[in-house]
mmCIF file of C-alpha atoms in Angstrom:
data_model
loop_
_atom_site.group_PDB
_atom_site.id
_atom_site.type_symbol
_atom_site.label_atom_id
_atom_site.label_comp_id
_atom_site.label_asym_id
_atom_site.label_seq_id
_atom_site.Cartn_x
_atom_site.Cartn_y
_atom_site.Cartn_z
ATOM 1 C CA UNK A 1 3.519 -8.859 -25.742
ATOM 2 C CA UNK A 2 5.739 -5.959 -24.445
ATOM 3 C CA UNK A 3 6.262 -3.134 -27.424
ATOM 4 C CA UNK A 4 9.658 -2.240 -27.948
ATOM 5 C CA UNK A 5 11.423 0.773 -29.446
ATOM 6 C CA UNK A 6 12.601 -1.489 -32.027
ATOM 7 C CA UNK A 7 8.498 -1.800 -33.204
ATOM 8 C CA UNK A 8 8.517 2.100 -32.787
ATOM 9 C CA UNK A 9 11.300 2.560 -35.215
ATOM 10 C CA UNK A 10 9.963 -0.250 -37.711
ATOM 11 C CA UNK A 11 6.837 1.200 -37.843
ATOM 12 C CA UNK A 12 7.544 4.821 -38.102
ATOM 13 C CA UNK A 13 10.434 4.200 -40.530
ATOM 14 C CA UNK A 14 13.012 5.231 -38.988
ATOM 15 C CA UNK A 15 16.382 4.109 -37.008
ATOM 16 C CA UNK A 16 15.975 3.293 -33.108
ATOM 17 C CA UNK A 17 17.985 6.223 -32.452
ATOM 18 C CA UNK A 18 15.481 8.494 -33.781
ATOM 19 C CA UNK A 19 13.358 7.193 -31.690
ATOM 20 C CA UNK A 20 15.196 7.763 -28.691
ATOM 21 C CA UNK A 21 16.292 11.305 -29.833
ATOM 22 C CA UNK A 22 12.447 11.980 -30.235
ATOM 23 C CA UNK A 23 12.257 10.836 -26.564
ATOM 24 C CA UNK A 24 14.856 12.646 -25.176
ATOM 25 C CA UNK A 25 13.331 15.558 -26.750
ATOM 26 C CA UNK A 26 17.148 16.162 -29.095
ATOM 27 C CA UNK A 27 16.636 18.392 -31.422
ATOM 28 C CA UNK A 28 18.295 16.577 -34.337
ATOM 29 C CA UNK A 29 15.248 15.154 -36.350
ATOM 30 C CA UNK A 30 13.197 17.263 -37.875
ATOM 31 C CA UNK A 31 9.204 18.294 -37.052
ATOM 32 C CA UNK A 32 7.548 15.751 -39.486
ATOM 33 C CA UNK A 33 9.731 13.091 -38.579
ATOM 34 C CA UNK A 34 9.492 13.578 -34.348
ATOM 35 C CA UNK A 35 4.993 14.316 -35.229
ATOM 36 C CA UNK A 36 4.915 10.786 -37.104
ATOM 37 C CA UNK A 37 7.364 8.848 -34.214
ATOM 38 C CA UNK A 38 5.357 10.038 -31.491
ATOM 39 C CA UNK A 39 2.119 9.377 -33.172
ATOM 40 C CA UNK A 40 3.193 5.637 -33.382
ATOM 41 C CA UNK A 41 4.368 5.509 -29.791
ATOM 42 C CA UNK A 42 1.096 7.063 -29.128
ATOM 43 C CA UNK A 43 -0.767 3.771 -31.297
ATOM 44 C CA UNK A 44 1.185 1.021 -29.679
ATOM 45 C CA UNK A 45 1.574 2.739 -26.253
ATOM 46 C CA UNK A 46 5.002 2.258 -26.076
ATOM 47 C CA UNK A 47 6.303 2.597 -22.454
ATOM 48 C CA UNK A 48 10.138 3.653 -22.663
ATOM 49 C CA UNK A 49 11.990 0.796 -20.019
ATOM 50 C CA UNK A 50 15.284 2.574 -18.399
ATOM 51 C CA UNK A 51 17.793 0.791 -20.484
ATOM 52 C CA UNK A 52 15.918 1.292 -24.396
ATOM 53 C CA UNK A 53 15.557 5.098 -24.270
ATOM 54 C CA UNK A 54 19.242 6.018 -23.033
ATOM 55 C CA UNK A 55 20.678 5.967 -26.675
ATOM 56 C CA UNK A 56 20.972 9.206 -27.031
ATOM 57 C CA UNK A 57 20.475 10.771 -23.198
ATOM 58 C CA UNK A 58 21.315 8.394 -20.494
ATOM 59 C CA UNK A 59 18.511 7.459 -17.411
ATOM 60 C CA UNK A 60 16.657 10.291 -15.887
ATOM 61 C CA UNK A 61 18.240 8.757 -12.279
ATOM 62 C CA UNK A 62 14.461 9.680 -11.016
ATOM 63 C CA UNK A 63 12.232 6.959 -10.014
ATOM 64 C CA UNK A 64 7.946 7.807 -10.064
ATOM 65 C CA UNK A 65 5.748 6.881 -6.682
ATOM 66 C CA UNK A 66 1.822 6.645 -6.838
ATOM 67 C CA UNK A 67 0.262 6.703 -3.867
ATOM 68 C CA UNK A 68 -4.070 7.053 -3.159
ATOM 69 C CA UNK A 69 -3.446 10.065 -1.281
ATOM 70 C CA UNK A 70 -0.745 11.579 1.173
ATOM 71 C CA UNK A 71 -3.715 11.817 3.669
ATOM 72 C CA UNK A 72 -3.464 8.183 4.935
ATOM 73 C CA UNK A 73 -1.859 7.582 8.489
ATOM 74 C CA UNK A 74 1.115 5.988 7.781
ATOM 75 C CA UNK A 75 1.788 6.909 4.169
ATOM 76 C CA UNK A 76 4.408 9.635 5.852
ATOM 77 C CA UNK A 77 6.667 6.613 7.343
ATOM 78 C CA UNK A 78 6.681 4.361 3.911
ATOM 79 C CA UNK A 79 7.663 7.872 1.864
ATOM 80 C CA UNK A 80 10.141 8.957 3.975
ATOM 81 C CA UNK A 81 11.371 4.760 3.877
ATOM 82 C CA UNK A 82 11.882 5.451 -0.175
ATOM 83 C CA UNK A 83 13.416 8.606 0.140
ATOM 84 C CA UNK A 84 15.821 8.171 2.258
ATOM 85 C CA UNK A 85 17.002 5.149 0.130
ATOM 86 C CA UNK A 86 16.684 6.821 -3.172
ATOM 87 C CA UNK A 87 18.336 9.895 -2.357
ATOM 88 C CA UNK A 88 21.664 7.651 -0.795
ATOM 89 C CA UNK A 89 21.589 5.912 -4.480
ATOM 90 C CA UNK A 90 21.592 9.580 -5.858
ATOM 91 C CA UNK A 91 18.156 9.719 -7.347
ATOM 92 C CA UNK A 92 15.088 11.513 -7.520
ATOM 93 C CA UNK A 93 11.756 11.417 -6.797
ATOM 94 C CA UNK A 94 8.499 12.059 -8.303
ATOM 95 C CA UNK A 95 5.361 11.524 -6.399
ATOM 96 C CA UNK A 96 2.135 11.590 -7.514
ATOM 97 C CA UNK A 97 -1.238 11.145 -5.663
ATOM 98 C CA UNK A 98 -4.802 10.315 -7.355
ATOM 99 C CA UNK A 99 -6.461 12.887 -4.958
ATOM 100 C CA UNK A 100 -8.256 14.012 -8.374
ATOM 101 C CA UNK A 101 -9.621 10.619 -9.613
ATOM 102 C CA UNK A 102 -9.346 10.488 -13.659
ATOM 103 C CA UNK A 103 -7.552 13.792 -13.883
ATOM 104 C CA UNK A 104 -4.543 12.560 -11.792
ATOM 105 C CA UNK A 105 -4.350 9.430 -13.475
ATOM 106 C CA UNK A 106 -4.199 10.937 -16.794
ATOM 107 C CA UNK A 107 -1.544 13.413 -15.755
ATOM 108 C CA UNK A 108 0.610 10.402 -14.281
ATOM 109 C CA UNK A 109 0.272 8.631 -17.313
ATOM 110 C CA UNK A 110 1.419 11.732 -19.626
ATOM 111 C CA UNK A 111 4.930 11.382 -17.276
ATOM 112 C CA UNK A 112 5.078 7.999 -18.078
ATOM 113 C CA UNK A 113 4.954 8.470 -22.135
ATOM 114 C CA UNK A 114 7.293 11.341 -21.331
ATOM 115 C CA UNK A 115 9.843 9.181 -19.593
ATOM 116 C CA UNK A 116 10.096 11.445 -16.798
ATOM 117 C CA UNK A 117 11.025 8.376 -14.149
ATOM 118 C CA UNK A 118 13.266 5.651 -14.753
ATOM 119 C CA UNK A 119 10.703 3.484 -12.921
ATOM 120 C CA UNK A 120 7.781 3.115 -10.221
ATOM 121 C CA UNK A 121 6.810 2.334 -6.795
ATOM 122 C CA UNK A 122 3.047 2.199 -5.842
ATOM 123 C CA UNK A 123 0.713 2.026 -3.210
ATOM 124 C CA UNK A 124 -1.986 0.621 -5.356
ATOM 125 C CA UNK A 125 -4.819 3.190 -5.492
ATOM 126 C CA UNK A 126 -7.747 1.978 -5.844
ATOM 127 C CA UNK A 127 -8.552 0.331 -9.383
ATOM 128 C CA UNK A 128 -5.239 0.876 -10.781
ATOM 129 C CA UNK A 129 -3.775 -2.636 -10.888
ATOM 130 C CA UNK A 130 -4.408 -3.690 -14.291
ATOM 131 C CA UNK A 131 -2.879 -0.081 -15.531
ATOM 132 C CA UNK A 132 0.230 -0.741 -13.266
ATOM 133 C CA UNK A 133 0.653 -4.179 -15.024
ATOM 134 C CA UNK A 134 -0.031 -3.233 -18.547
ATOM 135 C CA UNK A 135 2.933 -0.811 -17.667
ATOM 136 C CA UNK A 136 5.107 -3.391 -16.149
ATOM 137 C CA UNK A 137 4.251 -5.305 -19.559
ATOM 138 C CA UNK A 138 4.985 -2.805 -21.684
ATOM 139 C CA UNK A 139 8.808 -2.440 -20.392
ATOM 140 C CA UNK A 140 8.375 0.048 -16.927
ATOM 141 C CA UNK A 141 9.795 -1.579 -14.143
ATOM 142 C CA UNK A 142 7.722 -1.290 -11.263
ATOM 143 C CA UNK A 143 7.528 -2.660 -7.518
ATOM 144 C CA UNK A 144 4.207 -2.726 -5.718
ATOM 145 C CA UNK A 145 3.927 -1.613 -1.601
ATOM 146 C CA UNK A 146 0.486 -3.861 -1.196
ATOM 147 C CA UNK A 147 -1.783 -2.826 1.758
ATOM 148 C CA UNK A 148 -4.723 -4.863 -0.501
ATOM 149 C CA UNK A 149 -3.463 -8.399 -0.827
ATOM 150 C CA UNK A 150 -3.412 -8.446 -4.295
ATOM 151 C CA UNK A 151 -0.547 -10.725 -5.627
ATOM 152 C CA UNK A 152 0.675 -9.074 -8.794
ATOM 153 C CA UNK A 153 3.250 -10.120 -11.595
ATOM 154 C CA UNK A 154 5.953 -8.201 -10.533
ATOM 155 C CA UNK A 155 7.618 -7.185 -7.490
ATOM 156 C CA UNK A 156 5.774 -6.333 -4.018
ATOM 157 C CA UNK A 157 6.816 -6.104 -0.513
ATOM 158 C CA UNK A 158 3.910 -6.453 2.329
ATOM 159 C CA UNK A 159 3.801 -7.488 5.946
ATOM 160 C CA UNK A 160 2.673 -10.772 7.255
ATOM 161 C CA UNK A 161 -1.052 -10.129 8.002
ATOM 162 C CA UNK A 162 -1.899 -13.053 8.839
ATOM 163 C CA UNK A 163 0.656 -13.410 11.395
ATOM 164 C CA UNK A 164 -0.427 -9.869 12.252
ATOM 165 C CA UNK A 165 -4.254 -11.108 13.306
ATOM 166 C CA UNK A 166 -2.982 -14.400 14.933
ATOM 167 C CA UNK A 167 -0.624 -12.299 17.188
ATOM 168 C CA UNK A 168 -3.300 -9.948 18.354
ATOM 169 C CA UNK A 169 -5.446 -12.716 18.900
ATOM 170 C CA UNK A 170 -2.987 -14.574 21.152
ATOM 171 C CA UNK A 171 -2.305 -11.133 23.653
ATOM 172 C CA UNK A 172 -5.860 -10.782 23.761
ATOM 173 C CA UNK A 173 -5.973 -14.938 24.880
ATOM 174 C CA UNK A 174 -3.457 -14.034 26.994
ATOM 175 C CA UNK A 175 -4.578 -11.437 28.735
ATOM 176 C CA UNK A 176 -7.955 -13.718 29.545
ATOM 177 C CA UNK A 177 -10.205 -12.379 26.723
ATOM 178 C CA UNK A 178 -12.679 -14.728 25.642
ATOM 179 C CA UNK A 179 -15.659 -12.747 23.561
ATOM 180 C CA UNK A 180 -13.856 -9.971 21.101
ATOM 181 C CA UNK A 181 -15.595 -7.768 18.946
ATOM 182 C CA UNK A 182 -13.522 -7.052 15.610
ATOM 183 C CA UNK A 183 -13.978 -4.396 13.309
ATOM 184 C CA UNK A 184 -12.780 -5.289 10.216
ATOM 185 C CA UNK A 185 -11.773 -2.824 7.143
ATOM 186 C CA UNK A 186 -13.323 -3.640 3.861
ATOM 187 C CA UNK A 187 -13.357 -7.108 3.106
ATOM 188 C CA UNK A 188 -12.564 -6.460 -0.503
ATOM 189 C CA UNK A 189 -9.124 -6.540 0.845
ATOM 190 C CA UNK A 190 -6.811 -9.146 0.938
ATOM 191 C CA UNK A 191 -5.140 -8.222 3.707
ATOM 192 C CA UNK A 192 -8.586 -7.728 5.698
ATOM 193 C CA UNK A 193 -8.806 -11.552 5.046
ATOM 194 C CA UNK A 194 -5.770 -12.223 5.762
ATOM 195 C CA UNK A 195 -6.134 -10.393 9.637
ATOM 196 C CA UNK A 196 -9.328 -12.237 10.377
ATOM 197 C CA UNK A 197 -8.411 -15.514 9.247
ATOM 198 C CA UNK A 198 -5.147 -15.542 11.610
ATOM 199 C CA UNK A 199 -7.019 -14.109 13.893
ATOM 200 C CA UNK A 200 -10.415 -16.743 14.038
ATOM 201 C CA UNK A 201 -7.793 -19.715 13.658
ATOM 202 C CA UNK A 202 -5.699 -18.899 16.987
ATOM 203 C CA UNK A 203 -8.949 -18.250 18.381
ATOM 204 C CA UNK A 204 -10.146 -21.433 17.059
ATOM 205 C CA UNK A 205 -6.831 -23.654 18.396
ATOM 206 C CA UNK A 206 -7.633 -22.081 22.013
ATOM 207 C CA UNK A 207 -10.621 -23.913 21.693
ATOM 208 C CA UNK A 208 -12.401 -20.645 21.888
ATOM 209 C CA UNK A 209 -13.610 -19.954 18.533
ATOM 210 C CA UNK A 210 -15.061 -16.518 17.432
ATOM 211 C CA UNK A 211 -18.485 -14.917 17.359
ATOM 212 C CA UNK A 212 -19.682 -14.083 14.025
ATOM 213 C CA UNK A 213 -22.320 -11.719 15.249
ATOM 214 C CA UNK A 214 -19.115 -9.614 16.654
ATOM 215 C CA UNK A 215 -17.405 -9.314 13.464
ATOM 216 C CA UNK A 216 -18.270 -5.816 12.033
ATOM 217 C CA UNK A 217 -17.110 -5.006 8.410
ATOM 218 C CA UNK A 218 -16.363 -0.931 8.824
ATOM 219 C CA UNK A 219 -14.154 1.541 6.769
ATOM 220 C CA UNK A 220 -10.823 2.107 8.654
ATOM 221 C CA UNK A 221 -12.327 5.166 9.758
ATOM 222 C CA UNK A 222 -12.007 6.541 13.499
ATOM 223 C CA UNK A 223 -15.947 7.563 12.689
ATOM 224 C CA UNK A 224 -16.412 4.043 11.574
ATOM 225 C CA UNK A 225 -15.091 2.886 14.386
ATOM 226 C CA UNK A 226 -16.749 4.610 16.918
ATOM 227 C CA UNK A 227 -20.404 4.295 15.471
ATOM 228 C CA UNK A 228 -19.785 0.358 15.226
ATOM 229 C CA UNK A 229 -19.097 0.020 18.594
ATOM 230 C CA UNK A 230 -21.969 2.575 19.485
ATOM 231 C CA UNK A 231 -24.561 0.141 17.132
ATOM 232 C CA UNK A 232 -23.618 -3.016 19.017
ATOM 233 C CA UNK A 233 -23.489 -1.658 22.547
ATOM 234 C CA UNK A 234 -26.997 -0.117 21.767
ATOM 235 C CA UNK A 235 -28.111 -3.729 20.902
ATOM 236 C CA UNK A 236 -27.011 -5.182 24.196
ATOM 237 C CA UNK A 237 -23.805 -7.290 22.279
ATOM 238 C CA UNK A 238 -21.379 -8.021 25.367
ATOM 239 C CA UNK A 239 -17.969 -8.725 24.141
ATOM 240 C CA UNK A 240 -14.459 -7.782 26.358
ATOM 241 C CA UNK A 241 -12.352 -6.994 23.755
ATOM 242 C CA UNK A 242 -12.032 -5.083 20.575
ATOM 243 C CA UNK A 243 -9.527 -6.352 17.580
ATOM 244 C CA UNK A 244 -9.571 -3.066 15.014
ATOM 245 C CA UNK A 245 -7.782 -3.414 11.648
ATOM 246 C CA UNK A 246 -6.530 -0.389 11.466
ATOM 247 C CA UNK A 247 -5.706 1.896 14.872
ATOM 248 C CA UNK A 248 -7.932 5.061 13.541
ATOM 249 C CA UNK A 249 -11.144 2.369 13.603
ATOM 250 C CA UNK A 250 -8.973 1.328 17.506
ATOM 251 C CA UNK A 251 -9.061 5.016 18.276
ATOM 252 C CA UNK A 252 -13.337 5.413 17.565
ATOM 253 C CA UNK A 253 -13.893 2.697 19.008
ATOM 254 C CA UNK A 254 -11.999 3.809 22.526
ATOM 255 C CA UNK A 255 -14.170 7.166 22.282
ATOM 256 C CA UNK A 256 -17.517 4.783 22.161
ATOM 257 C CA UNK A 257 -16.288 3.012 25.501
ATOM 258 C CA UNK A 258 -15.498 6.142 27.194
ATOM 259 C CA UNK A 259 -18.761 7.653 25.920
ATOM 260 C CA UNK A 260 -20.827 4.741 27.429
ATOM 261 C CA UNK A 261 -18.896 4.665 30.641
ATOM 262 C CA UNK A 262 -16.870 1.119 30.389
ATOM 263 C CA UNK A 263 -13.739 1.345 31.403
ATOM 264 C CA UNK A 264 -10.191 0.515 28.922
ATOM 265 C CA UNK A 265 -8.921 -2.271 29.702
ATOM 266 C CA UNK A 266 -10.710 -3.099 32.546
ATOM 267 C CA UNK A 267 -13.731 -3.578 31.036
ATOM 268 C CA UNK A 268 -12.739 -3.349 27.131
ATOM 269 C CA UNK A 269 -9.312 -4.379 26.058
ATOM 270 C CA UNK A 270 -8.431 -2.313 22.634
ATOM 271 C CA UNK A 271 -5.948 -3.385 20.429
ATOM 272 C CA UNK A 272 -5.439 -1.975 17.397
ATOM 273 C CA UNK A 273 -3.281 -2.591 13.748
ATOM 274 C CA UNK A 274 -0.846 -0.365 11.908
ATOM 275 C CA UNK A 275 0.873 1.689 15.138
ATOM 276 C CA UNK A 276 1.100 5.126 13.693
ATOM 277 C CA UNK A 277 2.681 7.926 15.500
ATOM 278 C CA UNK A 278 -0.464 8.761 17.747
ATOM 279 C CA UNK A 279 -1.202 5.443 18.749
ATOM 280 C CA UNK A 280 0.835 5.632 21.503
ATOM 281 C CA UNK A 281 -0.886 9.375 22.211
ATOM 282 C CA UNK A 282 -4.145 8.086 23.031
ATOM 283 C CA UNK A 283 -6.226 7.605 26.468
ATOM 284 C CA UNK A 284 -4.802 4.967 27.492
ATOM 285 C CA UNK A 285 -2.125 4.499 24.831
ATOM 286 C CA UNK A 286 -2.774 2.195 22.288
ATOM 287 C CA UNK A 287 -1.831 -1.965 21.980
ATOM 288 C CA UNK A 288 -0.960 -2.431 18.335
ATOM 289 C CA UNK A 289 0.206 -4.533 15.675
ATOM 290 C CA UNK A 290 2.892 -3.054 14.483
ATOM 291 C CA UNK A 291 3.806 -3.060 10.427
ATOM 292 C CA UNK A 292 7.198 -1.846 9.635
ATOM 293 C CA UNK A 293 6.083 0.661 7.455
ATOM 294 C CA UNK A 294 9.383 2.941 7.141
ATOM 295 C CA UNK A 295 10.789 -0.747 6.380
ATOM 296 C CA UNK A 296 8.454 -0.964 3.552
ATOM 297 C CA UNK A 297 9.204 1.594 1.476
ATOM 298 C CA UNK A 298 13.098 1.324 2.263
ATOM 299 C CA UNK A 299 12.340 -2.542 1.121
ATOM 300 C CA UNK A 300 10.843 -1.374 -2.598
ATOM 301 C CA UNK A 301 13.185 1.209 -3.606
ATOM 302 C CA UNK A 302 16.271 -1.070 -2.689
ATOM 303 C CA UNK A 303 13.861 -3.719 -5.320
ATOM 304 C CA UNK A 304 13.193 -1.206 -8.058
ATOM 305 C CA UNK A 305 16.944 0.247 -7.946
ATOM 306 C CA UNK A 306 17.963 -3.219 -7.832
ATOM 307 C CA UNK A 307 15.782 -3.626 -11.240
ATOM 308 C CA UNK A 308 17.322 -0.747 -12.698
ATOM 309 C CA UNK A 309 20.610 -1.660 -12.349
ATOM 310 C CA UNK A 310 19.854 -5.555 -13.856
ATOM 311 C CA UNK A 311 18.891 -7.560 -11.346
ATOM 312 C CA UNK A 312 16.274 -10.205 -11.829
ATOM 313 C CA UNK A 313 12.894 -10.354 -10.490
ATOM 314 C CA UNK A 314 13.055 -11.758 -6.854
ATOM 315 C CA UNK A 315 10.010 -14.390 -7.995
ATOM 316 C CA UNK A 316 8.860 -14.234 -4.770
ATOM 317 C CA UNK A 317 7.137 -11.300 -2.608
ATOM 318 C CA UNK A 318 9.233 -9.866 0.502
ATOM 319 C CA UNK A 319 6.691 -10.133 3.084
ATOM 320 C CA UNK A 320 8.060 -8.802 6.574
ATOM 321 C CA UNK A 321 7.122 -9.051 9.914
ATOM 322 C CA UNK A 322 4.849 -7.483 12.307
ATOM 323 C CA UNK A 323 4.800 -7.629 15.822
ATOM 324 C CA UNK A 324 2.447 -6.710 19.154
ATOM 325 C CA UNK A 325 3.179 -3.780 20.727
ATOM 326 C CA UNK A 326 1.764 -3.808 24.022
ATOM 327 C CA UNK A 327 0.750 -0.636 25.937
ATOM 328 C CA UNK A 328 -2.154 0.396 28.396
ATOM 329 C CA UNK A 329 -5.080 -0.415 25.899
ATOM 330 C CA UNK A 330 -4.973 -4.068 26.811
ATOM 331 C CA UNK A 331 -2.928 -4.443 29.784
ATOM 332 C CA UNK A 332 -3.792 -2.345 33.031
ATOM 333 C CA UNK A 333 -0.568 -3.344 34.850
#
């Protein structure tokens, strides 16, 4: 049950609105009263939502974002996507990464008691989910970017991975390629599922179902990549076509090819998933899936300003499309 500032003020014996002047940090209540308020918000780890702590300050107009690190590929495209659109709506923004493990999630979670954001995007890192909806629960609203295929209470936008792996699939049909190795990210995550099943099924409907001794489970790594492919040409595996997850794995695997002397795409089609800014940089330039990244975050800060402002959970995620873009990886002409 979500804790209100109505339980705070009960409990600590006092009004709501010394509460909230405790929160805002007003200096109208004296030290006893503020230490024994914030030691009962502390007990019942009371979140403050937007609307129950503006009675005597209004909103911060800052919203929080939580990202696993600011080293991914395309993390750059889905910030810049939420800043753009928060700083049009005349708000801040407060990022914060979990490069430090414990330590950073501590410190986020000290800004969250503090009310320092009015409410949260996240790119889920890693083992955070239940925290992000015990905050959710307890008032904070919050709007998930999922790259995991988690389905969560509240709001998330994602892209259509499953559509994603069926598209590849289909250009790599097209373009006559019967036998393709793919190198899968962690299967831990839903949306790795989600790009091998559409991918095996339009296999499958060609009547030309998949190989499961060329599905490789790597790490989204271009080193994972690249030693995959190394293992499996070392143990004589033919295949003419590579389906990576993620274009860093695309990118190894196009330096094991040229390494053992087959040609891309004569040989070895490559396509690849993502289609971050040096995809289409590589020798040859990269086929991708694209995901509309920049989209993405533009997508959940229009949802979580939409929340702040009163408007209903959407009930439903906002998954949006991804598409093939085709360049020299695949197709020679």
């Amino acid at each position: 049950m979500r804790v209100t500032i109505a339980d705070v003020a009960r409990m600590a014996g006092v009004s709501k609105t010394t509460v909230s002047r405790v929160l805002n940090t007003r200096g109208e209540v004296d030290s006893s009263t503020a230490a024994r308020v914030r030691e009962v918000i502390d007990r019942l780890g009371y979140v403050p939502s937007s609307g129950a702590v503006g009675l005597a300050r209004g909103r911060s107009r800052t919203v929080g974002m939580l990202v696993p690190s600011l080293t991914w590929p395309w993390m750059g495209e889905v910030l810049q996507g939420v800043v753009d659109t928060v700083e049009a709506a005349e708000f801040g923004l407060l990022l914060f990464t979990c490069n430090r493990g414990t330590d950073s999630v501590e410190w986020f979670t000290s800004q969250v008691s503090a009310r320092a954001f009015d409410g949260l995007i996240a790119v889920e890192p890693e083992d955070t989910l239940a925290m992000l909806t015990a905050l959710h629960r307890k008032g904070l609203p919050v709007v998930l970017i999922d790259d995991r295929g988690r389905h969560p209470e509240f709001p998330y936008v994602t892209a259509a991975n499953r559509e994603g792996g069926a598209a590849a699939a289909r250009h790599l049909l097209d373009e006559g390629r019967l036998r393709p190795l793919v190198l899968a990210g962690p299967l831990r995550f839903g949306c790795v599922r989600d790009r091998r099943e559409g991918f095996d099924a339009a296999y499958a409907a060609s009547g030309h179902p998949t190989d499961s001794a060329l599905f490789v489970e790597s790490d989204f790594t271009e080193a994972g990549g690249e030693e995959s492919v190394r293992r499996l040409l070392w143990e004589g595996r033919e295949f003419d076509a590579v389906f990576a997850h993620n274009d860093l794995a695309a990118m190894g695997a196009l330096s094991a090819l040229r390494a053992a002397g087959l040609r891309v795409p004569e040989d070895v089609a490559v396509i690849g998933f993502d289609d971050i800014p040096v995809a289409r940089l590589t020798q040859p330039a990269l086929t991708t899936v694209r995901q509309p990244m920049r989209r993405m975050g533009e997508t959940a800060a229009r949802m979580l300003l939409g929340r702040l402002s009163g408007e209903a959970h959407p009930g439903q995620p906002v998954v949006l499309p991804t598409s093939v873009i085709v360049r020299r990886s695949t197709t020679a002409g």
